[in-house]
């Protein structure tokens, strides 16, 4: 360390006003500030200020406050709420945000990188940011003008590139003060780089706080999270399963996943019991995560989970179960054509981070001959928890959604007509308001109708939104016969007799895109007890090639199946199937906006997918050959033991399922449907990346290229 860096560290150690705000950690320890007494639970970010290497034992200096216990159950505050609370506290200069505080907020600028943007955007709207005093939110690497009288809150990954840019901001004196928040833990050397830059720029007093936030994951639902959206190819299924991957590259992938999972459990405020399948990438993640949690718990003073064990037995509050599974246990589900609203939107539309982008068809028929065709308008809609219709119907079969949109529209029109009718009555009576209010209750009705106008307008906005989204989905269903694919794949996966040959569907030019046909065949190939004979396979390949399919994904699946040797029987997908309920047009009202002629009204029957079955076995402590040899890790045990015998014999109340190699909304919905029948139990679904079938086929295709 250079001589002057220590003095920079000492200065940076103080906030304006001279009070010490924290200590740098000794190697391997994780200091942080705890929540203030009486504040809401939530993981307090670690204050990271360069200072002495050894932590002074001074009674007057702040020590980490005890963290809330695991008794603050997952049910009490969803992971979405916890992450939102942590973000609001960060935007409030790392002081707990009080909702009903009077007075103006402190106006400030938010500077984030793409990672920070992806974490914030599904949780906080622009209006909420403004309510927190954020007047501008800018990307770190954009051209930014100096605003010398405003504090800036940074929320970025601690990468070399980001640190350089922050040092440049300090040199250019862009803002009044700097609150530096790192999404993931920053290393000592990078922290010293900032200290040196602050010293060189004479900006040490302006650096108010430096925090590690441990928020390196994206929450999409109350019970769903994904590791990353930026650079997701680094932790993708393809990255993990490349035949030419080196040990060093694999270590990097695993470390990235473990870092995010560690952040997730810090935010959740609980140390899990870990179960994982053997001989897979999931096992590598489990070993590394167990080690990282163990190291953090060992340093009791600076542990991010202090107090976690207190009262755990006394109140019988259990720790959560973390089930780590590998994508390779089930490759059919991510390829499956689906029938529920949210999964369909993800499958056929451009939907990511809870925002769907639609292309509105412009009237090309009105374009004069020879004129340049009009550009298609792009519209974006946010599908958020505030949207009651979305929350209620995202897991419903599509025909039910279409029917519900129609009913909502009719109910809205009835309310609108009532307002118009009251207005006309009021106009006809022609008496002054006071008289009318005494003589008739029409005024009261009209007042009530007028006061409900904002609610009515919001209802209209949501109806328009879902009419547009559902219509776009319906166009895909009709154009590609997705109902036929869904029903046929369900039969294949549940080993039901097929009423039509696979070759007929592949050869039908009107049934779906080449990709749809490829997905169907891959599901058949993966689910088959016995692989088709070479002669049959050649026949299928010819039909697929004639249909315009790229055969690379099949190449990979063949290698995968041969390599796996299917040591156990092929994955079973249950034996129930869908029940066609006749054509949808009979269900729909005649005046419906959704012309569903010819689309089957398929009713889903609950059947547990492989991931759900594994969770059920482990959560309920059932003995099953599928999960009996799963490894067991308890980071709180003094010695890590390589065991598959769980010490805890009672069923779990809370569980997190994490899929290494990518997940999808079909599995998520299946888990949600499963847990509905288990009152008092809660589950979270997480995955290293969230892909739809198109993106997954593309990865399989890249893996299949010779």
XYZ file of C-alpha atoms in Angstrom:
706
model
C 0.000 0.000 0.000
C 1.303 3.435 -0.904
C 2.058 5.715 2.074
C -0.644 8.252 1.253
C -3.402 5.702 0.682
C -3.658 5.087 4.418
C -4.342 8.729 5.119
C -6.888 8.734 2.293
C -8.486 5.747 3.914
C -8.492 7.453 7.304
C -10.156 10.534 5.832
C -12.638 8.518 3.834
C -13.446 6.758 7.063
C -15.245 9.860 8.278
C -18.464 11.364 7.014
C -18.904 15.155 6.988
C -19.372 16.081 10.615
C -16.562 13.862 11.786
C -18.482 10.790 13.025
C -17.076 7.426 12.126
C -19.440 5.388 9.979
C -17.818 1.983 9.785
C -14.714 -0.105 9.399
C -13.065 -1.956 6.647
C -13.201 -5.667 7.178
C -10.275 -7.833 8.118
C -9.616 -10.328 5.338
C -12.488 -12.781 5.092
C -14.863 -10.869 7.361
C -18.018 -9.032 6.329
C -18.711 -5.953 8.502
C -21.985 -4.147 8.001
C -24.414 -1.884 9.766
C -27.561 -3.446 11.151
C -31.061 -2.019 11.035
C -31.787 0.715 13.537
C -33.888 -0.354 16.518
C -37.575 -0.153 15.747
C -37.126 -0.123 11.978
C -38.572 -2.656 9.592
C -36.693 -5.872 9.078
C -34.391 -6.108 6.104
C -30.741 -6.840 5.661
C -28.675 -3.849 6.521
C -26.033 -3.250 3.920
C -22.443 -3.448 5.097
C -20.735 -0.101 5.456
C -17.460 -0.389 3.666
C -15.043 2.355 4.420
C -11.305 1.875 4.117
C -9.705 2.140 7.497
C -7.567 0.024 9.764
C -7.046 -3.573 8.853
C -7.796 -4.612 12.422
C -11.093 -3.650 13.877
C -10.613 -1.445 16.999
C -12.520 -2.530 20.080
C -13.878 0.811 21.193
C -17.030 0.981 23.255
C -17.936 4.290 21.642
C -17.645 3.070 18.060
C -20.570 1.580 16.216
C -20.835 -2.188 16.189
C -23.058 -4.188 13.880
C -26.585 -4.245 15.190
C -28.117 -7.667 15.461
C -29.948 -8.793 12.359
C -33.592 -9.829 12.530
C -34.014 -13.557 13.131
C -35.261 -16.120 10.690
C -38.519 -15.802 12.611
C -39.310 -12.963 10.233
C -40.741 -15.605 7.966
C -40.749 -15.537 4.198
C -44.527 -15.199 4.351
C -44.301 -12.027 6.421
C -42.328 -10.144 3.805
C -41.868 -11.441 0.300
C -38.448 -11.241 -1.320
C -39.860 -8.481 -3.547
C -40.795 -6.405 -0.484
C -37.419 -7.000 1.154
C -35.480 -5.968 -1.926
C -37.726 -2.925 -2.422
C -37.207 -1.850 1.221
C -33.426 -2.237 0.780
C -33.482 -0.126 -2.413
C -35.598 2.602 -0.796
C -33.248 2.721 2.171
C -30.304 3.046 -0.233
C -32.032 5.904 -2.116
C -32.664 7.560 1.242
C -28.866 7.756 1.852
C -28.957 4.366 3.629
C -31.320 5.570 6.325
C -34.584 3.564 6.691
C -37.293 5.151 4.581
C -40.315 6.335 6.586
C -43.467 6.261 4.486
C -45.586 9.073 5.886
C -42.811 11.532 6.597
C -43.889 15.085 5.937
C -41.752 17.608 4.123
C -39.873 17.533 0.869
C -37.441 14.696 0.183
C -33.794 15.582 -0.413
C -33.441 15.986 -4.180
C -30.727 13.780 -5.602
C -29.404 12.109 -8.740
C -29.335 8.326 -9.207
C -26.438 6.915 -11.221
C -26.639 3.231 -12.117
C -25.096 0.756 -14.542
C -27.136 -1.711 -16.601
C -27.101 -4.240 -13.746
C -28.482 -1.660 -11.308
C -31.105 -0.567 -13.835
C -32.332 -4.171 -14.245
C -32.622 -4.626 -10.465
C -34.528 -1.359 -9.912
C -36.856 -1.332 -12.952
C -39.170 -4.267 -11.987
C -39.517 -2.893 -8.423
C -39.728 0.914 -8.536
C -41.623 3.070 -11.021
C -40.409 6.504 -12.156
C -43.115 8.043 -9.943
C -41.842 6.138 -6.886
C -38.284 7.284 -7.666
C -39.510 10.869 -7.852
C -41.291 10.475 -4.501
C -37.912 9.395 -3.096
C -36.371 12.641 -4.378
C -34.725 11.206 -7.522
C -34.951 13.997 -10.088
C -32.624 12.367 -12.618
C -31.634 8.751 -13.150
C -28.706 8.275 -15.507
C -26.482 5.475 -16.722
C -22.960 5.589 -15.321
C -21.324 5.389 -18.739
C -23.481 8.035 -20.415
C -22.334 11.622 -20.984
C -23.385 13.445 -17.832
C -23.247 17.176 -17.140
C -21.955 18.453 -13.776
C -24.672 19.242 -11.193
C -22.436 20.605 -8.442
C -25.103 21.357 -5.805
C -26.867 17.962 -5.765
C -25.868 14.702 -4.010
C -25.499 11.599 -6.197
C -26.427 8.045 -5.212
C -24.477 5.433 -7.202
C -25.763 1.859 -7.583
C -23.313 -0.183 -9.632
C -21.371 -3.442 -9.842
C -17.800 -3.165 -8.515
C -16.177 -3.788 -11.921
C -12.870 -2.284 -13.039
C -14.619 -0.246 -15.732
C -17.220 1.167 -13.295
C -14.596 2.040 -10.673
C -12.568 3.939 -13.309
C -15.615 5.948 -14.326
C -16.490 6.762 -10.708
C -12.923 7.961 -10.111
C -13.278 10.139 -13.231
C -16.509 11.624 -11.771
C -14.621 12.472 -8.571
C -11.857 14.155 -10.580
C -14.415 16.146 -12.598
C -16.251 17.262 -9.418
C -19.624 16.351 -10.983
C -21.746 16.356 -7.806
C -21.965 17.865 -4.341
C -21.495 14.543 -2.527
C -21.193 10.880 -3.452
C -23.033 7.923 -1.891
C -21.384 4.863 -3.416
C -23.442 1.655 -3.298
C -22.118 -1.570 -4.751
C -24.558 -4.254 -5.890
C -22.096 -6.946 -4.822
C -19.180 -6.860 -2.348
C -16.239 -4.700 -3.473
C -12.671 -5.924 -3.043
C -10.144 -4.133 -0.839
C -7.892 -3.206 -3.789
C -10.735 -1.546 -5.725
C -11.782 0.324 -2.609
C -8.256 1.687 -2.323
C -8.409 2.808 -5.970
C -11.436 4.956 -5.081
C -9.685 6.281 -1.961
C -6.626 7.262 -4.022
C -8.766 8.933 -6.689
C -10.697 10.850 -4.006
C -7.451 11.980 -2.424
C -5.905 13.032 -5.754
C -9.069 14.956 -6.692
C -9.218 16.566 -3.242
C -12.740 15.112 -3.009
C -12.432 13.008 0.155
C -14.976 15.070 2.175
C -17.484 14.690 -0.686
C -17.486 10.863 -0.499
C -20.184 10.554 2.148
C -20.750 6.799 2.334
C -19.558 3.595 0.707
C -21.832 0.570 1.058
C -22.086 -3.019 -0.100
C -25.765 -3.656 -0.716
C -25.837 -7.428 -1.456
C -28.642 -6.984 -3.992
C -27.125 -8.861 -6.928
C -30.328 -10.565 -8.129
C -33.512 -9.479 -9.903
C -36.917 -10.021 -8.270
C -39.717 -10.464 -10.794
C -42.550 -11.689 -8.555
C -43.239 -11.981 -4.829
C -41.993 -15.544 -5.159
C -39.671 -15.507 -8.172
C -36.169 -14.200 -8.835
C -33.550 -14.493 -11.543
C -29.806 -13.915 -11.223
C -29.109 -11.557 -14.071
C -30.318 -10.062 -17.308
C -27.076 -8.389 -18.450
C -24.359 -10.809 -19.583
C -26.737 -13.693 -18.924
C -24.903 -15.724 -21.569
C -22.089 -16.032 -18.992
C -24.301 -18.223 -16.762
C -26.521 -19.703 -19.477
C -27.295 -23.365 -20.106
C -24.922 -23.225 -23.063
C -22.083 -21.737 -20.961
C -22.365 -24.522 -18.369
C -22.729 -27.383 -20.882
C -20.152 -26.394 -23.519
C -17.967 -29.431 -24.244
C -14.851 -27.235 -24.533
C -15.308 -25.319 -21.260
C -12.133 -25.124 -19.176
C -12.033 -25.658 -15.408
C -11.177 -21.986 -14.882
C -14.173 -20.832 -16.955
C -16.458 -23.227 -15.069
C -15.154 -21.859 -11.740
C -15.962 -18.316 -12.910
C -19.526 -19.321 -13.901
C -20.081 -21.062 -10.557
C -18.631 -18.121 -8.581
C -20.974 -15.717 -10.389
C -24.007 -17.860 -9.512
C -22.881 -18.339 -5.891
C -22.263 -14.606 -5.402
C -25.842 -13.837 -6.459
C -27.317 -16.632 -4.330
C -25.317 -15.370 -1.332
C -26.763 -11.861 -1.886
C -30.233 -13.418 -2.101
C -29.899 -15.111 1.307
C -28.437 -11.977 2.904
C -31.522 -10.082 1.699
C -33.807 -12.907 2.814
C -32.064 -12.896 6.199
C -31.827 -16.660 6.570
C -29.239 -19.427 6.270
C -30.785 -22.311 4.310
C -30.362 -26.055 4.502
C -29.100 -27.057 1.053
C -30.030 -30.158 -0.944
C -28.708 -30.876 -4.441
C -28.408 -33.644 -7.012
C -25.012 -35.336 -7.311
C -22.575 -35.055 -10.195
C -24.110 -31.922 -11.701
C -23.429 -28.187 -11.911
C -25.992 -27.817 -9.103
C -23.641 -29.791 -6.819
C -20.750 -27.448 -7.644
C -22.938 -24.469 -6.732
C -24.030 -26.153 -3.485
C -20.423 -26.870 -2.374
C -19.308 -23.285 -3.067
C -22.395 -21.693 -1.496
C -22.057 -23.861 1.626
C -18.412 -22.770 1.927
C -19.239 -19.078 1.459
C -22.081 -19.118 4.017
C -19.910 -21.110 6.445
C -17.040 -18.591 6.203
C -19.405 -15.708 6.819
C -21.028 -17.378 9.825
C -17.649 -18.294 11.320
C -16.740 -14.636 11.804
C -19.512 -14.055 14.331
C -18.676 -10.381 14.815
C -19.043 -9.407 11.218
C -21.486 -12.052 10.021
C -24.334 -10.838 7.863
C -26.562 -13.413 9.568
C -25.922 -12.497 13.234
C -28.774 -13.439 15.521
C -30.151 -15.837 12.926
C -30.090 -18.790 15.344
C -31.663 -16.944 18.250
C -35.035 -18.302 19.196
C -35.169 -20.590 16.180
C -36.025 -23.636 18.272
C -37.997 -21.733 20.871
C -40.598 -20.513 18.377
C -40.236 -23.537 16.066
C -39.501 -21.164 13.206
C -37.732 -23.284 10.657
C -34.941 -22.369 8.376
C -35.783 -22.543 4.687
C -34.808 -25.427 2.425
C -32.796 -24.598 -0.715
C -33.231 -27.208 -3.452
C -30.605 -26.833 -6.187
C -31.496 -28.679 -9.387
C -29.748 -28.877 -12.723
C -31.547 -27.939 -15.927
C -30.534 -31.311 -17.405
C -33.014 -33.173 -15.184
C -35.792 -31.883 -17.446
C -35.106 -30.506 -20.924
C -38.646 -31.065 -22.220
C -40.493 -28.459 -20.116
C -38.523 -25.420 -21.416
C -39.405 -26.507 -24.987
C -43.066 -27.143 -24.210
C -45.812 -25.055 -25.802
C -47.818 -23.665 -22.935
C -51.419 -22.646 -22.248
C -51.317 -20.259 -19.274
C -51.369 -16.497 -19.757
C -48.011 -15.415 -18.316
C -46.093 -18.337 -19.856
C -47.765 -17.739 -23.255
C -46.888 -14.028 -23.169
C -43.253 -15.004 -22.442
C -43.282 -17.681 -25.155
C -44.761 -15.744 -28.085
C -44.192 -12.040 -27.283
C -41.183 -9.891 -26.369
C -41.521 -10.064 -22.566
C -38.669 -9.483 -20.133
C -38.270 -7.884 -16.706
C -42.097 -7.671 -16.420
C -42.419 -5.486 -19.521
C -44.050 -6.656 -22.742
C -43.226 -4.910 -26.040
C -45.876 -5.125 -28.755
C -45.668 -4.086 -32.371
C -48.914 -2.433 -33.382
C -49.829 -3.280 -36.935
C -50.084 -0.092 -38.953
C -52.665 0.137 -41.702
C -50.596 -0.989 -44.671
C -53.729 -1.399 -46.790
C -54.184 2.392 -46.786
C -50.634 3.042 -47.979
C -50.643 4.484 -51.520
C -48.874 2.398 -54.155
C -45.146 3.119 -54.295
C -45.129 4.868 -50.922
C -42.733 3.755 -48.224
C -44.588 1.398 -45.836
C -45.316 2.952 -42.450
C -43.090 1.951 -39.569
C -44.767 -0.261 -37.015
C -45.477 1.447 -33.731
C -43.936 -0.223 -30.711
C -45.877 -0.121 -27.480
C -44.602 -1.189 -24.071
C -46.772 -2.332 -21.193
C -45.669 -3.055 -17.631
C -47.300 -6.117 -16.102
C -46.865 -5.388 -12.400
C -48.316 -6.469 -9.031
C -50.435 -3.302 -9.035
C -52.306 -4.763 -12.024
C -55.048 -6.754 -10.270
C -56.191 -8.474 -13.479
C -52.652 -9.707 -14.190
C -52.187 -10.921 -10.613
C -55.449 -12.833 -10.742
C -55.153 -14.342 -14.227
C -51.439 -14.730 -15.055
C -51.653 -18.430 -14.150
C -55.031 -19.054 -15.822
C -55.529 -20.996 -19.067
C -55.730 -18.569 -21.985
C -59.439 -19.139 -22.845
C -60.374 -18.110 -19.280
C -58.293 -14.945 -19.684
C -60.041 -14.015 -22.934
C -63.412 -14.538 -21.266
C -62.414 -12.469 -18.207
C -61.168 -9.562 -20.356
C -64.546 -9.563 -22.111
C -66.425 -9.583 -18.782
C -64.271 -6.729 -17.430
C -64.990 -4.737 -20.589
C -68.740 -5.236 -20.232
C -68.648 -4.297 -16.533
C -66.697 -1.122 -17.400
C -69.174 -0.188 -20.148
C -72.076 -0.657 -17.724
C -70.410 1.717 -15.204
C -69.679 4.236 -17.961
C -73.297 4.104 -19.192
C -74.520 4.674 -15.617
C -72.432 7.881 -15.362
C -73.800 9.095 -18.714
C -77.403 8.262 -17.677
C -77.058 10.166 -14.392
C -75.623 13.164 -16.214
C -78.569 13.273 -18.610
C -81.079 12.968 -15.718
C -79.365 15.841 -13.931
C -79.543 17.946 -17.064
C -83.247 17.257 -17.514
C -84.306 18.122 -13.988
C -82.813 21.606 -14.298
C -83.022 22.475 -10.597
C -80.212 23.869 -8.460
C -77.922 21.350 -6.800
C -79.059 21.943 -3.234
C -82.678 21.226 -4.079
C -81.825 18.118 -6.029
C -79.640 16.709 -3.254
C -82.594 16.991 -0.875
C -85.234 15.802 -3.307
C -83.400 13.026 -5.025
C -80.544 10.668 -4.495
C -79.312 11.214 -8.036
C -76.720 13.755 -6.896
C -75.319 11.343 -4.373
C -75.138 8.725 -7.109
C -73.474 11.135 -9.525
C -71.019 12.349 -6.869
C -70.150 8.746 -6.146
C -69.785 8.048 -9.874
C -67.567 11.106 -10.395
C -65.389 10.264 -7.387
C -64.900 6.771 -8.830
C -63.779 8.218 -12.191
C -60.007 7.850 -11.516
C -60.641 4.213 -10.588
C -62.771 3.813 -13.708
C -60.058 5.322 -15.918
C -57.438 2.991 -14.393
C -59.793 0.060 -15.043
C -60.145 1.199 -18.659
C -56.338 1.415 -19.021
C -55.888 -2.148 -17.718
C -58.692 -3.471 -19.939
C -57.083 -1.849 -22.996
C -53.688 -3.226 -21.980
C -54.926 -6.817 -21.595
C -57.137 -6.592 -24.698
C -54.048 -5.663 -26.736
C -51.790 -8.273 -25.113
C -54.374 -11.075 -25.275
C -55.211 -10.226 -28.907
C -51.505 -10.400 -29.829
C -51.222 -13.800 -28.086
C -54.398 -15.027 -29.807
C -52.998 -14.095 -33.228
C -50.009 -16.361 -32.535
C -52.230 -19.203 -31.271
C -54.378 -19.112 -34.406
C -51.567 -18.570 -36.907
C -49.382 -21.328 -35.440
C -52.082 -23.727 -34.113
C -50.471 -23.569 -30.687
C -53.495 -25.247 -29.063
C -52.849 -28.337 -31.232
C -49.145 -28.351 -30.284
C -49.899 -27.910 -26.594
C -52.420 -30.757 -26.531
C -50.183 -33.091 -28.557
C -47.098 -32.407 -26.390
C -49.117 -32.986 -23.221
C -50.078 -36.404 -24.604
C -46.462 -37.223 -25.492
C -45.190 -36.166 -22.055
C -47.902 -38.110 -20.216
C -47.460 -41.194 -22.463
C -51.079 -41.020 -23.692
C -52.143 -42.568 -26.997
C -51.643 -40.122 -29.851
C -54.577 -39.563 -32.189
C -52.454 -38.209 -35.037
C -49.002 -39.218 -36.240
C -46.068 -36.983 -35.436
C -45.017 -36.982 -39.097
C -48.410 -35.564 -40.120
C -47.975 -32.520 -37.862
C -44.352 -31.989 -38.941
C -45.366 -32.242 -42.598
C -48.437 -29.974 -42.252
C -47.371 -26.638 -43.817
C -50.148 -24.769 -41.937
C -49.204 -26.054 -38.481
C -46.740 -23.705 -36.832
C -43.278 -22.411 -37.636
C -40.212 -24.631 -38.254
C -39.216 -23.894 -34.653
C -42.609 -25.146 -33.355
C -42.097 -28.414 -35.249
C -38.553 -28.753 -33.893
C -39.748 -28.180 -30.327
C -42.443 -30.837 -30.734
C -39.982 -33.391 -32.114
C -37.379 -32.684 -29.411
C -40.026 -33.257 -26.714
C -40.950 -36.548 -28.395
C -37.273 -37.558 -28.587
C -36.513 -36.581 -24.962
C -39.675 -38.226 -23.563
C -39.403 -41.482 -25.562
C -38.687 -44.583 -23.486
C -36.702 -45.876 -26.446
C -35.047 -43.646 -29.014
C -36.564 -44.095 -32.520
C -34.708 -46.503 -34.828
C -32.170 -45.048 -37.266
C -34.575 -45.588 -40.200
C -37.410 -43.773 -38.399
C -35.048 -41.032 -37.286
C -33.907 -40.435 -40.881
C -37.541 -40.180 -41.945
C -38.233 -37.615 -39.204
C -35.049 -35.700 -40.061
C -36.083 -35.502 -43.726
C -39.559 -34.224 -42.784
C -38.009 -31.652 -40.403
C -35.508 -30.495 -43.044
C -38.321 -30.205 -45.630
C -40.256 -28.092 -43.108
C -37.259 -25.723 -42.904
C -35.958 -26.828 -39.490
C -32.387 -26.425 -38.297
C -31.289 -29.877 -37.061
C -28.473 -28.621 -34.775
C -30.623 -28.780 -31.592
C -31.381 -32.447 -32.348
C -27.652 -33.160 -32.686
C -27.072 -31.860 -29.177
C -30.084 -33.665 -27.655
C -28.839 -36.941 -29.218
C -25.413 -36.459 -27.599
C -27.039 -35.439 -24.314
C -29.294 -38.508 -24.279
C -26.417 -40.837 -25.141
C -24.180 -39.258 -22.513
C -26.846 -39.354 -19.811
C -27.524 -42.991 -20.795
C -30.747 -42.329 -18.965
C -29.420 -44.278 -15.982
C -32.874 -44.091 -14.488
C -36.134 -44.243 -16.401
C -36.857 -41.158 -18.502
C -38.370 -38.267 -16.613
C -42.041 -38.841 -16.004
C -44.421 -35.937 -16.457
C -47.467 -37.419 -14.740
C -50.241 -39.347 -16.455
C -53.051 -36.827 -16.514
C -53.740 -34.797 -19.598
C -55.773 -31.875 -20.846
C -59.473 -32.156 -21.495
C -60.731 -30.419 -24.625
C -64.003 -28.697 -23.792
C -65.237 -28.174 -27.324
C -64.529 -25.072 -29.328
C -64.033 -21.838 -27.466
C -66.467 -19.924 -29.599
C -69.286 -21.638 -27.668
C -67.981 -20.299 -24.360
C -67.507 -16.762 -25.565
C -70.287 -14.206 -25.811
C -71.365 -13.476 -29.349
C -70.266 -9.830 -29.055
C -66.777 -10.767 -27.864
C -63.735 -8.940 -29.175
C -61.901 -12.267 -29.265
C -62.916 -14.278 -32.284
C -61.749 -17.657 -31.017
C -63.314 -19.786 -33.779
C -61.463 -23.082 -34.067
C -59.258 -22.607 -30.991
C -59.667 -25.450 -28.498
C -60.762 -24.621 -24.977
C -58.283 -26.845 -23.178
C -58.676 -27.132 -19.432
C -55.466 -27.812 -17.531
C -55.280 -30.564 -14.957
C -52.629 -30.251 -12.261
C -49.706 -32.577 -12.844
C -46.387 -32.134 -11.118
C -43.403 -31.464 -13.359
C -40.035 -33.044 -12.393
C -38.823 -29.939 -10.504
C -42.067 -29.808 -8.497
C -41.862 -33.536 -7.735
C -38.286 -33.183 -6.461
C -39.345 -30.267 -4.258
C -42.317 -32.241 -2.918
C -40.077 -35.198 -1.959
C -37.505 -33.015 -0.180
C -39.925 -30.573 1.445
C -42.210 -33.302 2.787
C -39.245 -35.578 3.656
C -40.605 -38.388 1.457
C -38.385 -41.303 0.588
C -38.087 -41.589 -3.188
C -35.363 -43.070 -5.428
C -35.397 -39.800 -7.416
C -34.164 -37.761 -4.440
C -32.775 -40.237 -1.882
C -29.152 -39.637 -2.905
C -29.412 -35.819 -2.950
C -26.543 -34.291 -0.971
C -27.289 -32.468 2.282
C -25.446 -29.342 3.461
C -26.027 -27.363 6.611
C -23.729 -24.291 6.670
C -24.385 -23.870 10.401
C -22.880 -27.236 11.289
C -19.355 -26.839 12.625
C -18.001 -29.476 10.300
C -19.274 -29.885 6.808
C -20.170 -33.528 6.327
C -20.703 -35.187 2.972
C -24.040 -36.748 3.708
C -27.301 -37.427 1.969
C -29.003 -38.184 5.296
C -30.973 -35.141 6.439
C -30.607 -34.321 10.134
C -33.882 -32.483 10.129
C -36.730 -35.022 9.996
C -39.735 -32.698 10.079
C -41.237 -31.358 6.822
C -40.177 -27.854 5.760
C -42.578 -24.902 5.735
C -40.486 -22.738 3.392
C -38.402 -23.677 0.389
C -36.471 -22.087 -2.433
C -36.095 -24.024 -5.683
C -33.190 -22.839 -7.789
C -32.539 -24.153 -11.305
C -28.901 -23.962 -12.402
C -28.900 -23.548 -16.182
C -32.084 -21.547 -16.644
C -35.774 -21.634 -15.761
C -39.143 -20.730 -17.237
C -42.647 -19.579 -16.306
C -44.135 -23.057 -16.897
C -42.169 -24.511 -13.967
C -42.847 -21.429 -11.857
C -46.605 -21.724 -12.432
C -46.522 -25.476 -11.752
C -44.853 -24.829 -8.359
C -47.386 -22.094 -7.510
C -50.286 -24.446 -8.352
C -48.681 -27.168 -6.224
C -48.221 -24.966 -3.146
C -51.834 -23.698 -3.319
C -52.848 -27.105 -1.984
C -50.404 -26.795 0.956
C -51.766 -24.144 3.339
C -49.133 -22.442 5.490
C -46.271 -23.398 3.181
C -44.331 -20.998 0.972
C -41.970 -21.451 -1.936
C -39.741 -19.251 -4.066
C -38.590 -20.114 -7.569
C -35.231 -18.872 -8.847
C -33.086 -19.551 -11.876
C -29.722 -18.487 -13.280
C -31.517 -17.019 -16.318
C -35.122 -16.898 -17.490
C -35.484 -18.050 -21.089
C -38.377 -18.843 -23.387
C -38.364 -21.790 -25.811
C -36.963 -19.728 -28.722
C -33.944 -18.664 -26.669
C -33.451 -22.214 -25.351
C -33.615 -23.765 -28.846
C -31.008 -21.228 -29.960
C -28.679 -22.357 -27.131
C -29.250 -26.029 -28.010
C -28.514 -25.197 -31.644
C -25.196 -23.544 -30.714
C -24.282 -26.592 -28.611
C -25.186 -28.916 -31.502
C -22.957 -27.171 -34.045
C -19.941 -29.259 -34.850
